[in-house]
Coordinates of C-alpha atoms in Angstrom, one line a residue:
S250 CA -11.6 -1.2 -11.3
L251 CA -12.7 -5.6 -10.3
T252 CA -10.7 -6.3 -7.9
S253 CA -10.9 -6.8 -4.3
G254 CA -10.7 -4.4 -2.2
S255 CA -12.3 -2.0 -5.7
R256 CA -15.0 -0.9 -6.9
M257 CA -15.7 -1.1 -10.6
S258 CA -15.5 2.4 -12.4
K259 CA -18.6 4.1 -12.9
S260 CA -17.7 5.2 -16.6
T261 CA -16.8 1.4 -17.6
M262 CA -19.8 -0.7 -16.1
P263 CA -20.0 -2.2 -18.8
R264 CA -16.3 -3.6 -19.6
Q265 CA -17.0 -5.7 -16.8
R266 CA -17.6 -9.0 -18.4
F267 CA -14.7 -8.0 -20.9
S268 CA -12.2 -7.4 -18.0
L269 CA -13.7 -10.9 -15.8
V270 CA -12.7 -12.7 -18.4
L271 CA -9.1 -11.4 -19.5
K272 CA -8.2 -11.0 -15.9
P273 CA -6.9 -14.7 -15.9
A274 CA -5.5 -14.3 -18.9
L275 CA -3.7 -11.2 -18.6
I276 CA -2.1 -12.3 -15.5
L277 CA -1.0 -15.3 -17.2
V278 CA 1.4 -12.9 -20.3
L279 CA 2.9 -10.5 -18.0
A280 CA 3.8 -14.2 -16.0
V281 CA 5.3 -15.5 -19.2
A282 CA 5.9 -12.3 -21.3
P283 CA 9.0 -11.0 -19.5
L284 CA 10.6 -13.9 -20.0
A285 CA 10.5 -14.4 -23.7
T286 CA 11.6 -10.2 -23.9
R287 CA 14.2 -9.5 -21.8
S288 CA 16.5 -7.7 -22.5
E289 CA 20.3 -5.6 -20.7
E290 CA 18.0 -2.8 -20.0
S291 CA 15.1 -5.4 -18.1
D292 CA 18.1 -7.0 -16.2
A293 CA 19.5 -3.3 -14.9
V294 CA 15.7 -2.9 -14.2
V295 CA 15.2 -6.0 -11.4
S296 CA 19.0 -5.3 -10.2
G297 CA 18.1 -2.3 -8.5
I298 CA 18.9 0.7 -11.0
D299 CA 15.9 3.0 -11.8
E300 CA 15.8 5.5 -14.3
Y301 CA 13.1 7.4 -12.5
V302 CA 14.8 8.0 -9.6
V303 CA 14.7 11.7 -8.3
P304 CA 17.7 14.0 -7.8
V305 CA 17.8 15.3 -4.4
G306 CA 16.3 19.1 -4.4
T307 CA 14.7 20.2 -1.8
V308 CA 13.2 18.7 1.1
H309 CA 9.4 19.8 2.1
K310 CA 7.5 18.7 5.4
G311 CA 4.5 17.1 3.7
T312 CA 2.2 19.2 5.4
M313 CA -0.9 21.5 4.2
E314 CA 1.6 24.7 5.0
D315 CA 4.5 23.1 3.1
P316 CA 3.6 20.9 0.3
C317 CA 5.4 18.0 -1.4
E318 CA 6.5 19.4 -4.8
A319 CA 8.5 17.1 -7.6
V320 CA 11.8 18.8 -8.9
R321 CA 12.4 17.1 -11.7
G322 CA 11.1 17.8 -15.4
S323 CA 8.8 20.7 -16.9
G324 CA 5.6 19.1 -17.2
T325 CA 5.4 18.3 -21.0
E326 CA 4.2 15.3 -21.7
E327 CA 7.5 14.8 -23.0
D328 CA 9.0 15.3 -19.8
P329 CA 6.6 15.1 -17.2
Y330 CA 7.3 16.3 -13.3
V331 CA 8.3 12.9 -11.5
F332 CA 7.2 11.9 -8.0
Q333 CA 8.7 8.8 -6.6
A334 CA 6.6 7.0 -4.5
A335 CA 7.4 4.1 -2.6
V336 CA 5.8 2.8 1.1
D337 CA 6.9 2.8 4.4
Y338 CA 5.5 -0.6 6.1
F339 CA 6.1 0.6 9.3
Q340 CA 4.5 3.8 9.7
S341 CA 0.6 2.3 9.8
S342 CA -0.7 -1.2 10.0
T343 CA -0.5 -1.4 6.0
G344 CA 2.0 1.2 5.5
Y345 CA 1.7 4.8 4.2
Y346 CA 2.9 6.1 0.7
T347 CA 6.6 8.4 1.0
F348 CA 7.9 10.4 -2.0
T349 CA 11.1 11.5 -2.3
N350 CA 12.1 14.7 -1.2
C351 CA 9.3 14.3 1.3
D352 CA 9.1 14.6 5.0
G353 CA 6.0 13.8 7.6
V354 CA 3.4 11.0 7.6
K355 CA 0.7 10.2 4.5
P356 CA 2.3 13.7 3.1
T357 CA 0.6 16.4 0.8
L358 CA 1.6 16.8 -2.2
K359 CA 1.1 20.3 -4.0
V360 CA 1.0 20.3 -8.2
K361 CA 0.1 23.2 -11.1
A362 CA -2.9 22.7 -13.2
G363 CA -1.8 22.1 -16.9
S364 CA 1.3 20.1 -16.2
V365 CA 1.9 17.0 -16.5
Y366 CA 2.3 14.9 -13.6
K367 CA 4.4 11.2 -14.0
F368 CA 3.7 9.4 -9.8
V369 CA 6.8 6.8 -10.6
Q370 CA 5.9 3.4 -8.5
T371 CA 9.6 1.3 -10.0
H372 CA 10.5 0.5 -6.0
I373 CA 10.2 -2.7 -5.1
T374 CA 7.3 -1.9 -1.8
N375 CA 4.8 -0.2 -4.0
H376 CA 4.1 -4.4 -4.8
M377 CA 0.4 -4.6 -4.4
H378 CA 0.2 -1.0 -4.1
P379 CA -1.4 0.3 -7.2
L380 CA -2.3 4.3 -6.8
G381 CA -5.6 5.7 -7.9
F382 CA -6.7 8.9 -7.6
A383 CA -10.6 10.6 -6.2
Y384 CA -12.4 13.3 -5.7
E385 CA -12.6 12.2 -2.2
P386 CA -10.5 9.8 1.0
D387 CA -9.8 6.4 -0.1
G388 CA -12.2 6.8 -3.1
A389 CA -13.1 3.2 -4.2
H390 CA -13.0 1.7 -1.0
K391 CA -15.8 4.3 0.2
D392 CA -17.3 4.3 -3.6
K393 CA -16.5 7.7 -4.2
D394 CA -15.7 9.2 -7.5
E395 CA -12.1 9.1 -9.1
L396 CA -10.8 10.7 -11.5
E397 CA -12.5 8.8 -14.4
L398 CA -13.1 10.0 -18.2
G399 CA -16.5 9.7 -17.3
V400 CA -16.5 11.8 -14.5
T401 CA -17.6 15.3 -14.5
P402 CA -14.9 16.8 -11.2
P403 CA -17.7 17.4 -8.3
G404 CA -18.3 21.7 -9.1
S405 CA -17.9 21.5 -12.2
S406 CA -19.6 22.3 -15.2
S407 CA -18.2 21.0 -17.8
D408 CA -19.8 18.3 -20.4
C409 CA -17.3 16.1 -20.1
A410 CA -18.7 12.7 -19.5
S411 CA -21.0 12.7 -22.5
S412 CA -17.9 13.3 -24.0
N413 CA -15.7 10.5 -22.1
S414 CA -12.9 12.9 -22.0
C415 CA -12.8 14.2 -17.9
Q416 CA -9.2 14.2 -16.2
A417 CA -8.0 11.2 -15.7
P418 CA -5.0 9.4 -14.8
M419 CA -3.6 7.1 -17.7
Y420 CA -1.1 4.0 -16.2
Y421 CA 1.8 2.9 -17.8
A422 CA 3.8 -0.1 -18.0
G423 CA 6.7 -2.1 -19.8
S424 CA 9.9 -2.5 -19.4
S425 CA 10.6 1.4 -21.2
G426 CA 7.7 2.8 -18.5
D427 CA 6.1 3.9 -22.0
V428 CA 3.5 1.3 -22.4
F429 CA 0.0 2.7 -22.7
L430 CA -2.3 0.4 -20.4
G431 CA -5.5 2.1 -21.8
G432 CA -7.5 1.2 -25.8
S433 CA -9.2 -1.1 -27.0
G434 CA -6.7 -4.6 -28.1
L435 CA -5.4 -6.8 -26.2
L436 CA -1.7 -7.1 -27.5
S437 CA -1.2 -3.4 -29.4
S438 CA 2.8 -4.1 -30.1
S439 CA 4.6 -7.7 -30.6
S440 CA 8.1 -6.2 -28.4
D441 CA 6.1 -5.5 -25.7
P442 CA 3.3 -7.7 -24.3
Y443 CA 2.1 -4.9 -21.7
A444 CA -0.1 -2.7 -24.0
G445 CA -3.2 -2.6 -22.7
V446 CA -6.8 -4.7 -22.5
G447 CA -9.4 -3.1 -23.5
D448 CA -10.5 -1.2 -19.8
G449 CA -12.8 2.4 -21.2
G450 CA -9.0 4.5 -21.8
F451 CA -6.8 5.2 -19.3
G452 CA -5.3 1.5 -18.2
L453 CA -6.7 0.6 -14.8
D454 CA -7.2 -2.7 -15.0
S455 CA -4.7 -3.7 -16.8
Y456 CA -2.2 -1.6 -13.8
E457 CA -3.5 -3.0 -10.7
P458 CA -4.0 -6.8 -11.8
A459 CA -0.3 -6.5 -12.4
F460 CA 0.0 -5.4 -8.9
E461 CA -1.8 -8.1 -7.4
G462 CA 0.8 -10.9 -9.2
Y463 CA 4.1 -12.2 -8.9
Q464 CA 6.8 -10.0 -7.7
E465 CA 9.6 -11.6 -9.6
T466 CA 7.3 -11.0 -12.8
W467 CA 5.8 -7.2 -11.3
K468 CA 9.5 -6.1 -11.3
Y469 CA 10.5 -6.1 -14.7
N470 CA 7.9 -2.8 -15.6
Q471 CA 8.5 0.5 -15.0
F472 CA 5.1 1.5 -13.4
N473 CA 3.9 5.1 -13.3
V474 CA 0.5 7.0 -13.6
R475 CA 0.5 10.3 -15.5
V476 CA -2.6 12.5 -14.2
K477 CA -3.1 16.3 -15.3
I478 CA -5.1 18.8 -13.5
T479 CA -7.1 20.4 -16.6
D480 CA -10.8 21.7 -14.6
D481 CA -10.7 24.4 -13.0
A482 CA -12.5 23.7 -10.6
T483 CA -10.4 21.4 -9.0
A484 CA -8.4 22.5 -5.8
E485 CA -8.0 19.6 -4.7
Y486 CA -8.0 15.4 -4.4
F487 CA -7.0 12.7 -3.2
Y488 CA -4.1 9.3 -4.1
F489 CA -5.2 6.2 -2.3
C490 CA -4.4 2.6 -2.7
H491 CA -7.0 0.4 -5.2
L492 CA -5.9 -3.0 -2.8
H493 CA -5.7 -1.7 0.7
E494 CA -7.8 1.1 2.3
W495 CA -6.4 3.9 5.0
M496 CA -3.7 4.9 2.9
T497 CA -4.8 8.3 1.6
G498 CA -2.8 11.6 1.1
R499 CA -4.5 14.9 -0.2
V500 CA -3.0 16.8 -3.8
I501 CA -3.1 20.3 -3.5
V502 CA -3.7 21.5 -7.1
T503 CA -3.1 25.5 -7.6
N504 CA -3.2 27.7 -11.1
A505 CA -0.7 27.1 -13.6
D506 CA 0.7 30.3 -12.6
G507 CA 1.1 28.7 -8.8
S508 CA -1.8 30.5 -7.4
A509 CA -3.5 29.1 -4.9
R510 CA -7.2 27.8 -5.7
S511 CA -10.1 28.7 -3.3
G512 CA -11.4 25.4 -1.7
V513 CA -7.9 23.8 -0.6
G514 CA -8.7 21.4 2.8
A515 CA -13.1 21.8 3.0
I516 CA -12.6 18.2 2.9
E517 CA -11.7 16.4 6.1
L518 CA -8.3 13.6 5.9
Y519 CA -8.1 10.9 9.0
D520 CA -5.3 11.7 11.0
P521 CA -2.5 9.1 10.6
V522 CA -2.1 6.1 13.1
K523 CA -0.1 8.3 16.3
L524 CA 2.8 5.8 17.1
S525 CA 4.6 5.8 21.0
D526 CA 8.2 4.6 21.7
F527 CA 7.7 1.1 21.4
D528 CA 5.6 0.9 18.1
K529 CA 8.9 2.6 16.7
K530 CA 11.8 0.4 18.4
C531 CA 9.5 -2.2 17.4
G532 CA 7.7 -1.5 13.7
F533 CA 4.8 -2.6 14.8
T534 CA 1.2 -0.2 15.5
S535 CA -2.0 0.0 16.4
A536 CA -5.2 -0.6 13.8
P537 CA -7.4 1.8 15.3
N538 CA -9.8 1.8 11.5
F539 CA -10.8 -1.3 12.5
G540 CA -10.9 -1.2 16.2
D541 CA -7.5 -2.1 17.2
E542 CA -6.6 1.8 19.2
L543 CA -4.3 0.4 21.3
G544 CA -2.2 -2.7 18.8
P545 CA 1.0 -5.0 20.3
G546 CA 2.5 -1.5 22.0
A547 CA 0.0 -2.3 25.0
F548 CA 0.6 -5.9 25.7
G549 CA 4.2 -5.6 26.7
P550 CA 4.8 -7.7 30.1
S551 CA 3.9 -5.0 31.9
S552 CA 0.2 -5.3 30.3
R553 CA -0.2 -8.3 33.2
K554 CA -2.9 -9.5 30.0
C555 CA -1.2 -13.1 29.2
D556 CA 0.4 -15.2 32.1
N557 CA 2.8 -17.6 29.2
A558 CA 5.7 -16.2 27.5
A559 CA 6.1 -17.0 24.3
L560 CA 9.8 -17.4 23.9
C561 CA 12.8 -19.0 25.6
G562 CA 15.9 -17.5 25.9
T563 CA 17.5 -14.3 26.1
W564 CA 15.8 -11.3 26.5
D565 CA 16.3 -8.7 24.2
T566 CA 14.2 -6.0 21.9
F567 CA 13.7 -8.7 18.9
R568 CA 12.2 -11.4 21.9
E569 CA 10.1 -8.2 23.8
C570 CA 8.4 -7.2 20.2
N571 CA 7.3 -10.8 19.8
E572 CA 5.7 -10.9 22.9
A573 CA 4.2 -8.3 22.8
I574 CA 2.7 -9.3 19.5
D575 CA 1.8 -13.1 20.7
C576 CA 0.1 -11.2 23.9
H577 CA -1.6 -9.2 21.2
M578 CA -3.0 -11.6 19.2
N579 CA -3.7 -14.5 22.1
Y580 CA -6.0 -11.9 23.9
N581 CA -7.8 -10.7 20.9
M582 CA -8.4 -14.2 19.5
R583 CA -10.5 -14.1 22.8
V584 CA -13.8 -14.2 21.6
A585 CA -16.8 -15.5 22.1
H586 CA -18.6 -18.2 19.8
S587 CA -21.6 -17.3 17.7
T588 CA -23.9 -19.5 15.6
D589 CA -22.3 -18.1 12.9
K590 CA -19.5 -20.2 12.4
V591 CA -18.3 -17.8 9.6
I592 CA -18.2 -14.7 12.3
T593 CA -16.4 -16.6 14.3
F594 CA -13.7 -17.7 11.6
M595 CA -13.3 -14.0 10.8
R596 CA -13.1 -12.9 14.1
Q597 CA -10.3 -15.1 15.6
M598 CA -8.1 -14.6 11.9
I599 CA -8.0 -10.8 11.9
P600 CA -5.7 -10.9 14.9
H601 CA -4.3 -13.9 14.1
H602 CA -3.7 -12.5 10.6
Q603 CA -2.3 -9.4 12.3
N604 CA 0.3 -11.3 14.3
A605 CA 1.7 -12.5 10.8
V606 CA 2.1 -9.2 9.7
N607 CA 3.3 -8.0 13.0
M608 CA 5.9 -10.9 13.0
A609 CA 7.1 -10.1 9.3
K610 CA 7.2 -6.0 9.9
I611 CA 9.5 -6.6 13.6
L612 CA 11.7 -8.9 11.7
L613 CA 12.2 -6.7 8.6
K614 CA 12.8 -3.9 11.7
E615 CA 15.0 -5.8 13.9
G616 CA 16.9 -8.4 11.6
Q617 CA 17.1 -6.6 8.5
A618 CA 21.4 -7.7 8.7
D619 CA 19.9 -11.5 9.1
V620 CA 17.2 -11.3 6.4
A621 CA 19.6 -9.8 3.6
A622 CA 22.9 -12.7 5.0
A623 CA 20.4 -15.8 4.6
D624 CA 19.2 -14.0 0.9
A625 CA 22.8 -13.7 0.1
S626 CA 23.3 -17.2 1.1
L627 CA 20.6 -18.4 -1.3
G628 CA 21.7 -16.8 -4.0
E629 CA 19.0 -16.7 -7.5
D630 CA 17.1 -18.6 -4.7
A631 CA 16.1 -15.8 -2.4
F632 CA 13.0 -15.2 -1.3
I633 CA 13.3 -14.0 2.8
A634 CA 12.9 -10.3 1.7
G635 CA 10.4 -11.3 -0.3
M636 CA 8.1 -13.0 1.1
L637 CA 8.0 -10.9 4.1
Q638 CA 6.5 -8.6 2.2
D639 CA 4.2 -10.1 0.6
V640 CA 3.2 -11.3 4.0
I641 CA 2.3 -8.1 4.9
N642 CA 0.5 -6.8 1.7
S643 CA -2.1 -10.3 1.3
Q644 CA -2.3 -10.7 4.9
N645 CA -3.2 -7.3 5.6
M646 CA -5.7 -7.6 2.1
Q647 CA -7.5 -10.2 3.6
I648 CA -8.1 -8.5 7.2
M649 CA -9.8 -5.8 5.3
N650 CA -11.9 -8.6 3.7
M651 CA -13.0 -9.8 6.8
M652 CA -13.8 -6.3 8.1
N653 CA -16.0 -5.4 5.9
Y654 CA -18.2 -8.4 6.2
L655 CA -17.5 -8.7 9.7
K656 CA -18.6 -4.1 9.5
E657 CA -21.4 -5.2 7.7
N658 CA -23.1 -8.1 9.6
D659 CA -23.1 -5.8 12.5
T660 CA -20.2 -7.2 14.6
P661 CA -16.9 -6.0 15.8
V662 CA -13.6 -7.1 15.5
Y663 CA -12.7 -7.7 18.8
D664 CA -14.8 -8.8 22.3
V665 CA -13.1 -6.9 25.0
Q666 CA -15.9 -8.9 27.4
C667 CA -14.8 -12.1 26.4
A668 CA -11.5 -11.3 26.6
S669 CA -11.8 -9.7 30.0
S670 CA -13.6 -12.5 31.6
L671 CA -10.7 -15.2 29.9
E672 CA -7.7 -12.2 31.3
I673 CA -5.5 -13.5 33.9
N674 CA -6.0 -11.4 37.4
E675 CA -2.4 -11.4 38.0
D676 CA -3.4 -9.5 41.7
L677 CA -5.6 -12.1 42.3
A678 CA -3.7 -14.5 41.5
W679 CA -0.8 -13.5 43.8
G680 CA -3.3 -13.4 46.8
Y681 CA -4.5 -16.2 46.6
A682 CA -0.6 -17.7 46.6
A683 CA 0.1 -15.4 50.3
A684 CA -3.4 -16.8 51.6
G685 CA -1.8 -20.3 50.6
L686 CA 1.2 -19.5 52.2
V687 CA -0.1 -18.8 54.9
V688 CA -2.3 -20.7 55.3
G689 CA 0.4 -23.6 55.1
A690 CA 2.9 -22.6 57.4
V691 CA 0.0 -22.9 60.6
L692 CA -0.7 -26.4 59.1
I693 CA 3.4 -27.0 60.1
G694 CA 3.2 -24.8 63.2
I695 CA 0.6 -27.5 64.4
V696 CA 2.4 -30.4 63.4
Y697 CA 5.6 -29.8 64.8
F698 CA 3.8 -28.7 68.1
V699 CA 2.2 -32.0 68.5
Y700 CA 5.0 -33.9 67.2
T701 CA 7.3 -32.3 69.9
R702 CA 4.6 -32.7 72.7
T703 CA 4.6 -36.4 71.8
R704 CA 8.6 -37.0 71.6
A705 CA 7.9 -35.2 75.7
H706 CA 5.6 -37.2 76.5
P707 CA 5.1 -40.8 75.7
P708 CA 3.1 -43.3 76.4
S709 CA 3.8 -46.2 79.6
I710 CA 4.1 -49.5 78.2
S711 CA 1.8 -50.2 81.0
A712 CA -0.8 -47.9 79.6
A713 CA -0.3 -49.7 76.2
K714 CA -0.7 -53.4 77.2
N715 CA -4.4 -52.0 78.9
V716 CA -5.3 -51.1 75.4
E717 CA -8.2 -53.2 74.0
P718 CA -7.1 -55.3 71.2
E719 CA -8.0 -53.8 67.1
L720 CA -10.9 -55.4 66.2
E721 CA -9.9 -57.3 63.0
V722 CA -11.2 -55.4 60.0
Q723 CA -12.6 -57.4 57.1
K724 CA -11.4 -56.2 53.3
P725 CA -14.1 -56.4 51.0
T726 CA -14.1 -59.0 48.0
P727 CA -12.7 -58.1 44.5
S728 CA -16.3 -59.8 43.2
K729 CA -17.8 -56.9 46.1
A730 CA -15.8 -54.0 45.2
Y731 CA -15.8 -54.0 41.6
G732 CA -16.3 -55.8 38.8
G733 CA -14.4 -59.0 37.7
N734 CA -12.1 -58.1 35.0
E735 CA -11.8 -54.4 37.1
M736 CA -10.0 -56.2 40.3
V737 CA -8.3 -58.9 38.2
Q738 CA -6.4 -55.9 36.8
L739 CA -6.0 -53.9 40.2
A740 CA -4.6 -56.9 41.8
Q741 CA -2.1 -57.3 39.8
L742 CA -0.8 -54.5 40.6
P743 CA 2.4 -54.0 42.7
A744 CA 2.4 -53.8 46.3
Y745 CA 2.9 -49.5 46.6
Y746 CA 2.6 -50.1 50.8
P747 CA 5.8 -52.8 52.2
P748 CA 4.1 -54.9 54.8
R749 CA 3.8 -54.1 58.4
V750 CA 6.9 -55.3 60.2

């Protein structure tokens, strides 16, 4: 893949220049073509009717012991098994894939070798999350081998790479969902413009940029990926997002008769993000993958990390959640200024972007009804839900790009030492306040004592007559005290004290 966050497919290196040239043209075609080819069927898709919705069946836990299975289809080319994919934004900073009839976070799936499986990505949350498949977690992001026509599966004795015929996902789109995006033609069908740009045969370089395009264009397609495992050496592989790292899940492969293959679980997969009750209530999470171990949940009012509130008005869940993320941003933007201005910018911009992502999540979590009502009032011009989704996806991708840049330059995202040094020490502040009150009370006592003593023993008139007269103090002239202009201005000021009587 050639877009941000991915690497170019190993089996398709020569097509880099071709794809880079065609990508802008492809996005333009994807943007305008649906307007000319819309039908009643495509309008039904846009309105939310999804012909690929999987019927309710046995719900699995999505664990290694109880992996999720497809419940629709027969596994043939004409009637493939179907996994219906979506993304749950509230399970991690980027979100994790979910599948119909499947519980669990980052669920484990199970497929049979020799059968065709269709991973359908028509649910709106799939936008900007094109599925990829690799032999190790996070595939392209970690520069690991993907399932591609020119990549021999690990442990295999096959020579499939020489003939460009190894097991690989096949990418489809179009209003019908049956238009193959691979091949060599720019537009192989005048009736459906989504036939693929030449990309080595499996369609990824057409599929991925389409997911980065406008949501309004994207939703006219029945995007799906079809996978068939044909190599005996493959006991597992991993699904991942081509645009966002850390969304990987495991796919277990059995033999055609359902019997287990050896080697399942041999590759370690990182655990899902752990959520606190506060995280679950607000919809945000920590981001341990780039150093944010605690997340906004550790920055509530009791944390004493921020001295000022960000919002006025009623205290409710929405405000509580927003106060936490605003404090999280304020605290984590405290970094030592580097001589490298780009690095300083990124270290501050990452928590700034995190704040925007978390604001969108809180609104989607706590204000879902408000968002729906606001969009309903806008009619055909509704944009709020789509905008919130775009904020989450786009800014998360930018966060990852900046994080990787900092990593390559041996610079952590967060600066704990700087943040701690600027942190308000609330206990010390209360100590100073208490000391000030004590000192003030003592001074008031002294003044009161002198006053009462003076009232009780006033000086006699005869004593006052014997007091020598004060010498007259010569006040400085304006020219002596200040420059001429300054003193002229001073002389024009009103008298602040009344004359003595």
